[in-house]
Short mmCIF file of C-alpha atoms and ligand atoms in Angstrom, two decimals:
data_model
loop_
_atom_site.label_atom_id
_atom_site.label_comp_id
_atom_site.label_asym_id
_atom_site.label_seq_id
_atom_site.Cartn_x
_atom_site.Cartn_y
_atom_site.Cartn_z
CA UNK A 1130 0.00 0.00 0.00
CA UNK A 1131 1.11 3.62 -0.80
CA UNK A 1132 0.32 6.63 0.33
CA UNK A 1133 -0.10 9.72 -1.58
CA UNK A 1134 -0.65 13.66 -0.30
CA UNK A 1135 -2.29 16.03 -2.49
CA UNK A 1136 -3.76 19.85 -1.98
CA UNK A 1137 -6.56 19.48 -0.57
CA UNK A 1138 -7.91 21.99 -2.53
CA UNK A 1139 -5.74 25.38 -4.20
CA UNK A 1140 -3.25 25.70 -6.60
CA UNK A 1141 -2.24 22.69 -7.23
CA UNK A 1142 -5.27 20.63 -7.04
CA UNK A 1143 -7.06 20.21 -10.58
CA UNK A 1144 -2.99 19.19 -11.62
CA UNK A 1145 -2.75 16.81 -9.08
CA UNK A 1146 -5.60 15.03 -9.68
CA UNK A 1147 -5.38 15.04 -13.78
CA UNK A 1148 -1.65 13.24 -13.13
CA UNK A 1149 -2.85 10.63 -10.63
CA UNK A 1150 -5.75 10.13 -13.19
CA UNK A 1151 -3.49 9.97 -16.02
CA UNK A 1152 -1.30 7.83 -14.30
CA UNK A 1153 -4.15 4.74 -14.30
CA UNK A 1154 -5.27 5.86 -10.97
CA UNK A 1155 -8.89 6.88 -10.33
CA UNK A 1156 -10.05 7.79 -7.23
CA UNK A 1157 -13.80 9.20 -6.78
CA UNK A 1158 -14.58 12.88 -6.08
CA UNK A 1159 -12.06 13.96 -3.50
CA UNK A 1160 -13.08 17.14 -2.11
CA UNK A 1161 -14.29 17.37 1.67
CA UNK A 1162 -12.67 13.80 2.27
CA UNK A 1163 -9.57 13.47 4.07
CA UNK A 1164 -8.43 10.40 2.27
CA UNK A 1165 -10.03 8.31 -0.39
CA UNK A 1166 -8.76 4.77 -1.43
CA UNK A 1167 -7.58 4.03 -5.03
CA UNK A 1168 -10.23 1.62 -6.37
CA UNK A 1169 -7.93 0.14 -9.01
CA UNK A 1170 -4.41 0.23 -7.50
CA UNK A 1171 -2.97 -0.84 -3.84
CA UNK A 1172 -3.15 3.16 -2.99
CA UNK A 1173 -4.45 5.78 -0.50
CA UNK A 1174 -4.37 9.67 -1.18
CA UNK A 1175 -4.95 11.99 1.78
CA UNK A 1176 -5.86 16.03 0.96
CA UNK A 1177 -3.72 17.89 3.17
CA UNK A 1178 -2.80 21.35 3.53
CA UNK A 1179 -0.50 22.85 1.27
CA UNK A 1180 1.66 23.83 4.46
CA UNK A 1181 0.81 20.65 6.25
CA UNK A 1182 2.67 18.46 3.57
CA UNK A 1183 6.35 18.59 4.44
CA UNK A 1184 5.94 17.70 7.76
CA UNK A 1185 3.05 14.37 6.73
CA UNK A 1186 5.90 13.26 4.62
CA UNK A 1187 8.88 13.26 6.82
CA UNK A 1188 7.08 11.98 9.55
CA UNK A 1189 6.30 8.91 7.39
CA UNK A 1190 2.70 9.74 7.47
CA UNK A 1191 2.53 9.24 3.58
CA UNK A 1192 5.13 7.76 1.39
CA UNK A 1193 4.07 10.22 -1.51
CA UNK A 1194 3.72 13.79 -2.26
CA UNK A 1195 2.93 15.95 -4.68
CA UNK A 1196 4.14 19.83 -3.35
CA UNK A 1197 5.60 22.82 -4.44
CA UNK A 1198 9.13 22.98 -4.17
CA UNK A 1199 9.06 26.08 -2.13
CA UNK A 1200 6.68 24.79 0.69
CA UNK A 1201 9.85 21.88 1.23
CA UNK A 1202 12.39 24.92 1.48
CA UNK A 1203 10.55 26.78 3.80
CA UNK A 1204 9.91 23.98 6.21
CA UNK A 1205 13.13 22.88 5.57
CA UNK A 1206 11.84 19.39 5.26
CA UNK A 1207 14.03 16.29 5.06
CA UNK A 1208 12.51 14.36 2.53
CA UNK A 1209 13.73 13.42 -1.23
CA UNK A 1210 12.89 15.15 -4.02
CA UNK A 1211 12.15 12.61 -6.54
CA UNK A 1212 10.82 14.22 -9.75
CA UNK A 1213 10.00 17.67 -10.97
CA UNK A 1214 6.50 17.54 -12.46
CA UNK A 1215 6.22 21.17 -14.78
CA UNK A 1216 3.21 22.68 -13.27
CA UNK A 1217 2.67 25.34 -10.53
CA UNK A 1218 5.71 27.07 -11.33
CA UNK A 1219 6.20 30.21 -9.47
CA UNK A 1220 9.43 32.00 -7.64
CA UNK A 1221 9.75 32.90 -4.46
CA UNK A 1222 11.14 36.94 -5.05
CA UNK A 1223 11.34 40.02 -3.02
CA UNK A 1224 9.76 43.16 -4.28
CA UNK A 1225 9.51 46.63 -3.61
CA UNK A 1226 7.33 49.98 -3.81
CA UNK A 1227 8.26 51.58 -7.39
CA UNK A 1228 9.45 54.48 -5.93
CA UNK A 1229 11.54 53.37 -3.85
CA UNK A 1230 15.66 53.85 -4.84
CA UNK A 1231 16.85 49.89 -4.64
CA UNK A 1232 20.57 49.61 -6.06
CA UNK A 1233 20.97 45.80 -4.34
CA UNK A 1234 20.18 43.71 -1.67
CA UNK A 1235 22.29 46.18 0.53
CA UNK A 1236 19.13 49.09 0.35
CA UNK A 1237 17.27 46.24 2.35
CA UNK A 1238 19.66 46.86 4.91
CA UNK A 1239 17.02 47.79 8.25
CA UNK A 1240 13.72 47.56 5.92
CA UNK A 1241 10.71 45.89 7.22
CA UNK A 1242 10.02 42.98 4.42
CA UNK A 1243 6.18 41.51 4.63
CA UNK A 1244 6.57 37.70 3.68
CA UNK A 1245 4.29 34.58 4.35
CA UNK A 1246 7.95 32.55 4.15
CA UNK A 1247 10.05 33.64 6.86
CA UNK A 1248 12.72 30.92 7.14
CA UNK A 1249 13.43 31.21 2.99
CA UNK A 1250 13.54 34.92 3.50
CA UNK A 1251 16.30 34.17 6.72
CA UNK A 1252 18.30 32.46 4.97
CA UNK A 1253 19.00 34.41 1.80
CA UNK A 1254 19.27 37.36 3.91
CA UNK A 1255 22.10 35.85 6.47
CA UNK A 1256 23.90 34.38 3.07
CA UNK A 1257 24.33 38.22 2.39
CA UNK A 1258 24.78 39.88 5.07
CA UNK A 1259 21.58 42.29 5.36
CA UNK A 1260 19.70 42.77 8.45
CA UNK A 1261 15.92 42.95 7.93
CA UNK A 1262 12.70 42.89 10.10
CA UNK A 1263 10.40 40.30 8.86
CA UNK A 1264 6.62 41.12 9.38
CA UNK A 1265 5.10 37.67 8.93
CA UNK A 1266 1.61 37.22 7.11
CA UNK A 1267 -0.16 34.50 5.69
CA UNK A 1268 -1.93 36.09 2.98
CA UNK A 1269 -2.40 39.05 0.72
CA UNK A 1270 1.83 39.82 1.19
CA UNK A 1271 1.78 42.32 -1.73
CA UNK A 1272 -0.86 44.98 -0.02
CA UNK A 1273 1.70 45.65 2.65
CA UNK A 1274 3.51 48.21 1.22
CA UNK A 1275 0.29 50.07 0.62
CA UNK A 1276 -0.89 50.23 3.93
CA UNK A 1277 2.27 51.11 5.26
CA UNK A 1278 2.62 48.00 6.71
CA UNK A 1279 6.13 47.19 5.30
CA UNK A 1280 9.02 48.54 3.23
CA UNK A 1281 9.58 45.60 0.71
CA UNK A 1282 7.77 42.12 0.20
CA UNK A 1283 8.74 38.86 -0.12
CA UNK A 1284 6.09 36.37 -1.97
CA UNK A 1285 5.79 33.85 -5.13
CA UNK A 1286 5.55 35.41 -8.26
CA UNK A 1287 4.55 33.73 -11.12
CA UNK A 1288 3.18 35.96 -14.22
CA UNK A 1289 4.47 39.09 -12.12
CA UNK A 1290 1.27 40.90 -12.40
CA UNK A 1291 -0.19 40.88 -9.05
CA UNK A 1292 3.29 42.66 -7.90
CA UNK A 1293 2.70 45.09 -11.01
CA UNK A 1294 -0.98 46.08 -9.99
CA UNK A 1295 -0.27 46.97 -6.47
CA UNK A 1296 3.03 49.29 -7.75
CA UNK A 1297 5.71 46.63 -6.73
CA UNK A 1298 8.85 45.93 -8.90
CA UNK A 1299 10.23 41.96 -8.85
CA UNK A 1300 14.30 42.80 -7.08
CA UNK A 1301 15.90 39.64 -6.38
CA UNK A 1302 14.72 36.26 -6.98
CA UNK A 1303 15.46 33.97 -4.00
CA UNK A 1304 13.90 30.73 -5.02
CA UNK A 1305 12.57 28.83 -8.35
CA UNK A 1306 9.95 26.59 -7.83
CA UNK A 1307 7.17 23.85 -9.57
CA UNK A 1308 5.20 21.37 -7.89
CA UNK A 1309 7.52 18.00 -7.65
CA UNK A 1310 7.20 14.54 -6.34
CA UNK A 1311 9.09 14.15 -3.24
CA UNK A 1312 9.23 10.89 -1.13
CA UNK A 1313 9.59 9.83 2.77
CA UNK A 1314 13.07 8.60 3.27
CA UNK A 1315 12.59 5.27 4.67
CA UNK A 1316 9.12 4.73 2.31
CA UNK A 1317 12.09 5.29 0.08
CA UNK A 1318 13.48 1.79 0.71
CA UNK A 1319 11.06 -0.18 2.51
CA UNK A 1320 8.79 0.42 -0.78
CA UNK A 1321 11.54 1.13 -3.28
CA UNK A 1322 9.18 -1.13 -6.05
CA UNK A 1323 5.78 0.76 -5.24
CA UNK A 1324 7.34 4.05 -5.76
CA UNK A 1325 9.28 2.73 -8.90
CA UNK A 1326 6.50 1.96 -9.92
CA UNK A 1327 4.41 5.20 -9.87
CA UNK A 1328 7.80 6.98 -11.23
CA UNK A 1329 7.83 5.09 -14.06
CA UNK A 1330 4.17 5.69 -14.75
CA UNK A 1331 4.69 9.67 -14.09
CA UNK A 1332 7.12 10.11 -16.41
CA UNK A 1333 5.39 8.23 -19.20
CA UNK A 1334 2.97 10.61 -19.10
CA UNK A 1335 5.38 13.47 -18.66
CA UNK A 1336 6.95 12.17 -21.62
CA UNK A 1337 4.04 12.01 -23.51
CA UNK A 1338 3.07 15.94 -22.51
CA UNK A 1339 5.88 16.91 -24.37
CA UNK A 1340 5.03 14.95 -27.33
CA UNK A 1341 2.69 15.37 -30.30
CA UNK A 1342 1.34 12.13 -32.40
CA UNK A 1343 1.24 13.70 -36.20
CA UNK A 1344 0.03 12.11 -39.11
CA UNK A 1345 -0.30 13.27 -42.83
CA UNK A 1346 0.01 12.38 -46.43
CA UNK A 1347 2.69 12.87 -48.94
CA UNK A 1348 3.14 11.95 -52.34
CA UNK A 1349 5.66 8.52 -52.58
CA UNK A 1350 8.39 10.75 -54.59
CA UNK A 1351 8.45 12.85 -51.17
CA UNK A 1352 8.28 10.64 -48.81
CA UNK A 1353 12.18 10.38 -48.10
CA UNK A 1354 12.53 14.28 -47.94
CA UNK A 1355 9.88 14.74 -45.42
CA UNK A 1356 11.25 11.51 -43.29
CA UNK A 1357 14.65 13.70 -43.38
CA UNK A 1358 12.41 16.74 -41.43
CA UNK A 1359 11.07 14.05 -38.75
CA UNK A 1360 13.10 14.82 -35.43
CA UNK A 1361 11.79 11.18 -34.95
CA UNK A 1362 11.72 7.97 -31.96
CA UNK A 1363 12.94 5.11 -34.57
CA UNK A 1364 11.73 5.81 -38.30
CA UNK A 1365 8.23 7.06 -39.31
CA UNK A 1366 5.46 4.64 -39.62
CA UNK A 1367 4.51 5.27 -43.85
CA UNK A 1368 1.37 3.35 -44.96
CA UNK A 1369 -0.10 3.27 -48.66
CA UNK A 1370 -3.44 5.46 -49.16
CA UNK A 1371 -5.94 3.82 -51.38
CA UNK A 1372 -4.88 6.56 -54.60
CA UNK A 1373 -2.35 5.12 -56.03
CA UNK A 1374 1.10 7.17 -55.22
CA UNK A 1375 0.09 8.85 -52.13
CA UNK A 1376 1.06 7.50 -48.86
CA UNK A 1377 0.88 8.46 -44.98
CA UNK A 1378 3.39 9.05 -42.96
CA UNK A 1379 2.68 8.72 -39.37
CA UNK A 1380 5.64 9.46 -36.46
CA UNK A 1381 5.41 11.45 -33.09
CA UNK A 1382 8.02 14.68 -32.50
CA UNK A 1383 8.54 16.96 -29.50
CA UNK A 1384 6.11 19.89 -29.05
CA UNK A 1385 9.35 21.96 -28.93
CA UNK A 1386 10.31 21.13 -32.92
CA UNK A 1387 6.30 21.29 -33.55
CA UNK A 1388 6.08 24.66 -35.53
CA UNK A 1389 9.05 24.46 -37.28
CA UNK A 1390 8.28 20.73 -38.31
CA UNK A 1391 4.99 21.54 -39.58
CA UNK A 1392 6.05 24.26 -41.67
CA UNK A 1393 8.60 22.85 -43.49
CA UNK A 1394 6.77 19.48 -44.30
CA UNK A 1395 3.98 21.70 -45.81
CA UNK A 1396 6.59 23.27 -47.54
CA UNK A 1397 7.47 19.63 -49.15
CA UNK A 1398 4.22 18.78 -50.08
CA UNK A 1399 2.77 17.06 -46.76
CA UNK A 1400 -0.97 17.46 -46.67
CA UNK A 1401 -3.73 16.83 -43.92
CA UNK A 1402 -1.80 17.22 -41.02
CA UNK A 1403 -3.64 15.85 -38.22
CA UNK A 1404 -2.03 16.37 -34.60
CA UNK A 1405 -2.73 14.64 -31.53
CA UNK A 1406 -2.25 14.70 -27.87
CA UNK A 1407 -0.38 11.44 -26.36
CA UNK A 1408 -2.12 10.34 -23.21
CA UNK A 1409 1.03 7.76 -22.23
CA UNK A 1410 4.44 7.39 -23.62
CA UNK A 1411 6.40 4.26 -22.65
CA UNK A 1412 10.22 3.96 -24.45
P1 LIG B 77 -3.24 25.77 1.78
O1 LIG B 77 -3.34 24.47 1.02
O2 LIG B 77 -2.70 25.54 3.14
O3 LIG B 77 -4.47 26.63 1.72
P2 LIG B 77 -1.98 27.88 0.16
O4 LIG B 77 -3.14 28.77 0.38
O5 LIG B 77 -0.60 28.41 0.31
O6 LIG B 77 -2.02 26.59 1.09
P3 LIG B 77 -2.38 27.80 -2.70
O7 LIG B 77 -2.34 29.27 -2.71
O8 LIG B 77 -3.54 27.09 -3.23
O9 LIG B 77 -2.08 27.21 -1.24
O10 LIG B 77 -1.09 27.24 -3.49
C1 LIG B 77 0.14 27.73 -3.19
C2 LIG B 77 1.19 26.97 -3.95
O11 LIG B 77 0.99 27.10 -5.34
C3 LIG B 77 2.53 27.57 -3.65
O12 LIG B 77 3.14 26.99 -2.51
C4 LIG B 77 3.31 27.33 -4.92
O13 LIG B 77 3.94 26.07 -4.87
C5 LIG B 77 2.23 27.31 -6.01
N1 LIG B 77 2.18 28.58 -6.79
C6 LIG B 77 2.43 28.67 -8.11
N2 LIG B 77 2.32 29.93 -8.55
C7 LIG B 77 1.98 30.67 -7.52
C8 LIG B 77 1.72 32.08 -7.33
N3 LIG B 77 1.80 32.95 -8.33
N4 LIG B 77 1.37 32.50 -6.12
C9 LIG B 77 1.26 31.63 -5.09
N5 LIG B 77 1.50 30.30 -5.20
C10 LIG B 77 1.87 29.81 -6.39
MG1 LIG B 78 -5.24 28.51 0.73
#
């Protein structure tokens, strides 16, 4: 049996869920439960608190989470960080009023920073050298200035336009962050194949996020040109059409290449391009 924390609800719920799910593992409407049992796999997930995560995990409570990276740092958690997953990325960054004069992390030097992470904020202060007076909040960090609660805040940022709104400008980054899979220590060994196991079904499907199926038809006389485009696994799949001298070519590329793929097989005479999502990838 393995053990899984989640958000209970937030940020990083609807991802959460849409992995396990994609990773073969369906569980019934969460929300309001604590826990819920995996119907078709030897699993248990329990909705937690954001905040609440680190310490469920090192205390052995679950085997499994799914977190943002910066909730670990903060509580300085000793778990392992097993896989980074690409979603709720964010960075932890101080900011300040855009009028005030900020040449480097020295013009923090006696300033009152607002933050909701206090012992991420510590630390990157001590590293250089600046005394500060944290104001801790849990919520709503970037009104401080405003109300003259604080000099300078410390928060996640992710598009940068909450800071922007309220007349902050993004100084120093501290921290870069996305949700990842991190693991107890000792569910580490005492369930090493369990946890292998839901690895190796994460990053199929991480695998197959970054990947596109396309298919299309060429004339035969251009079939060798376009192959020479593919960025592809082994060698594309090429099947006869029905009209004679026309075939399709079938092959999946990275998302990355997609654009510049597509344009140039169009250039060569590729026709019909259909392109479709993978839902596992498994090399
Ligand atoms: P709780 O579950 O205890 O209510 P919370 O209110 O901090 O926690 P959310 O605001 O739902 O939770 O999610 C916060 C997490 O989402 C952060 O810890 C971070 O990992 C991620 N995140 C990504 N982008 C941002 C952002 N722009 N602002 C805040 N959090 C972000
Ligand atoms: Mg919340």
């Amino acid at each position: 049996m393995i053990r899984i924390a989640i958000q209970k609800s937030g940020r990083l719920y609807d991802d959460s869920i849409d992995l396990l799910r994609r990773c073969g593992l369906k569980l019934d409407n969460g929300k309001g439960q604590l826990k819920a049992k995996i119907k078709n796999y030897d699993a248990e997930v329990f909705f937690l608190r954001n905040s609440d995560i680190p310490q469920y995990l090192e205390d052995g409570v679950v085997d499994l989470a799914i977190i943002g990276e910066n909730v670990i740092t903060e509580k300085d958690a000793d778990v392992t960080h097993l896989l980074g997953l690409g979603f709720s990325e964010c960075r932890l960054s101080i900011a300040t009023p855009k009028e005030m004069i900020y040449t480097d992390i020295k013009s923090l030097e006696g300033a009152k920073i607002a933050t909701s992470y206090p012992n991420t904020l510590k630390r990157f202060l001590a590293k250089n050298n600046v005394n500060a007076e944290l104001h801790i909040i849990s919520g709503s960090v970037e009104i401080a200035p405003n109300i003259g609660l604080a000099d300078a805040i410390c928060d996640l940022v992710s598009s940068g336009s909450t800071l922007f709104k309220n007349g902050l400008v993004e100084q120093e980054i501290i921290l870069e962050s996305e949700a990842v899979i991190a693991a107890n220590k000792k569910s580490i060994s005492d369930k090493s194949e369990e946890i292998e196991e839901i690895l190796f079904r994460v990053r199929a499907v991480l695998k197959a996020e970054e990947n596109r199926y396309i298919l299309f038809n060429v004339p035969d006389d251009k079939i060798e040109i376009v192959s020479s485009i593919l960025p592809v696994l082994k060698s594309p799949t090429v099947l006869p059409l029905m009209i004679e001298g026309w075939s399709s070519i079938h092959t999946v590329i990275n998302q990355k290449d997609f654009w510049n793929v597509i344009s140039q097989i169009k250039k060569e005479g590729a026709e019909g391009i259909l392109v479709l999502p993978i839902e596992n990838m498994i090399l």
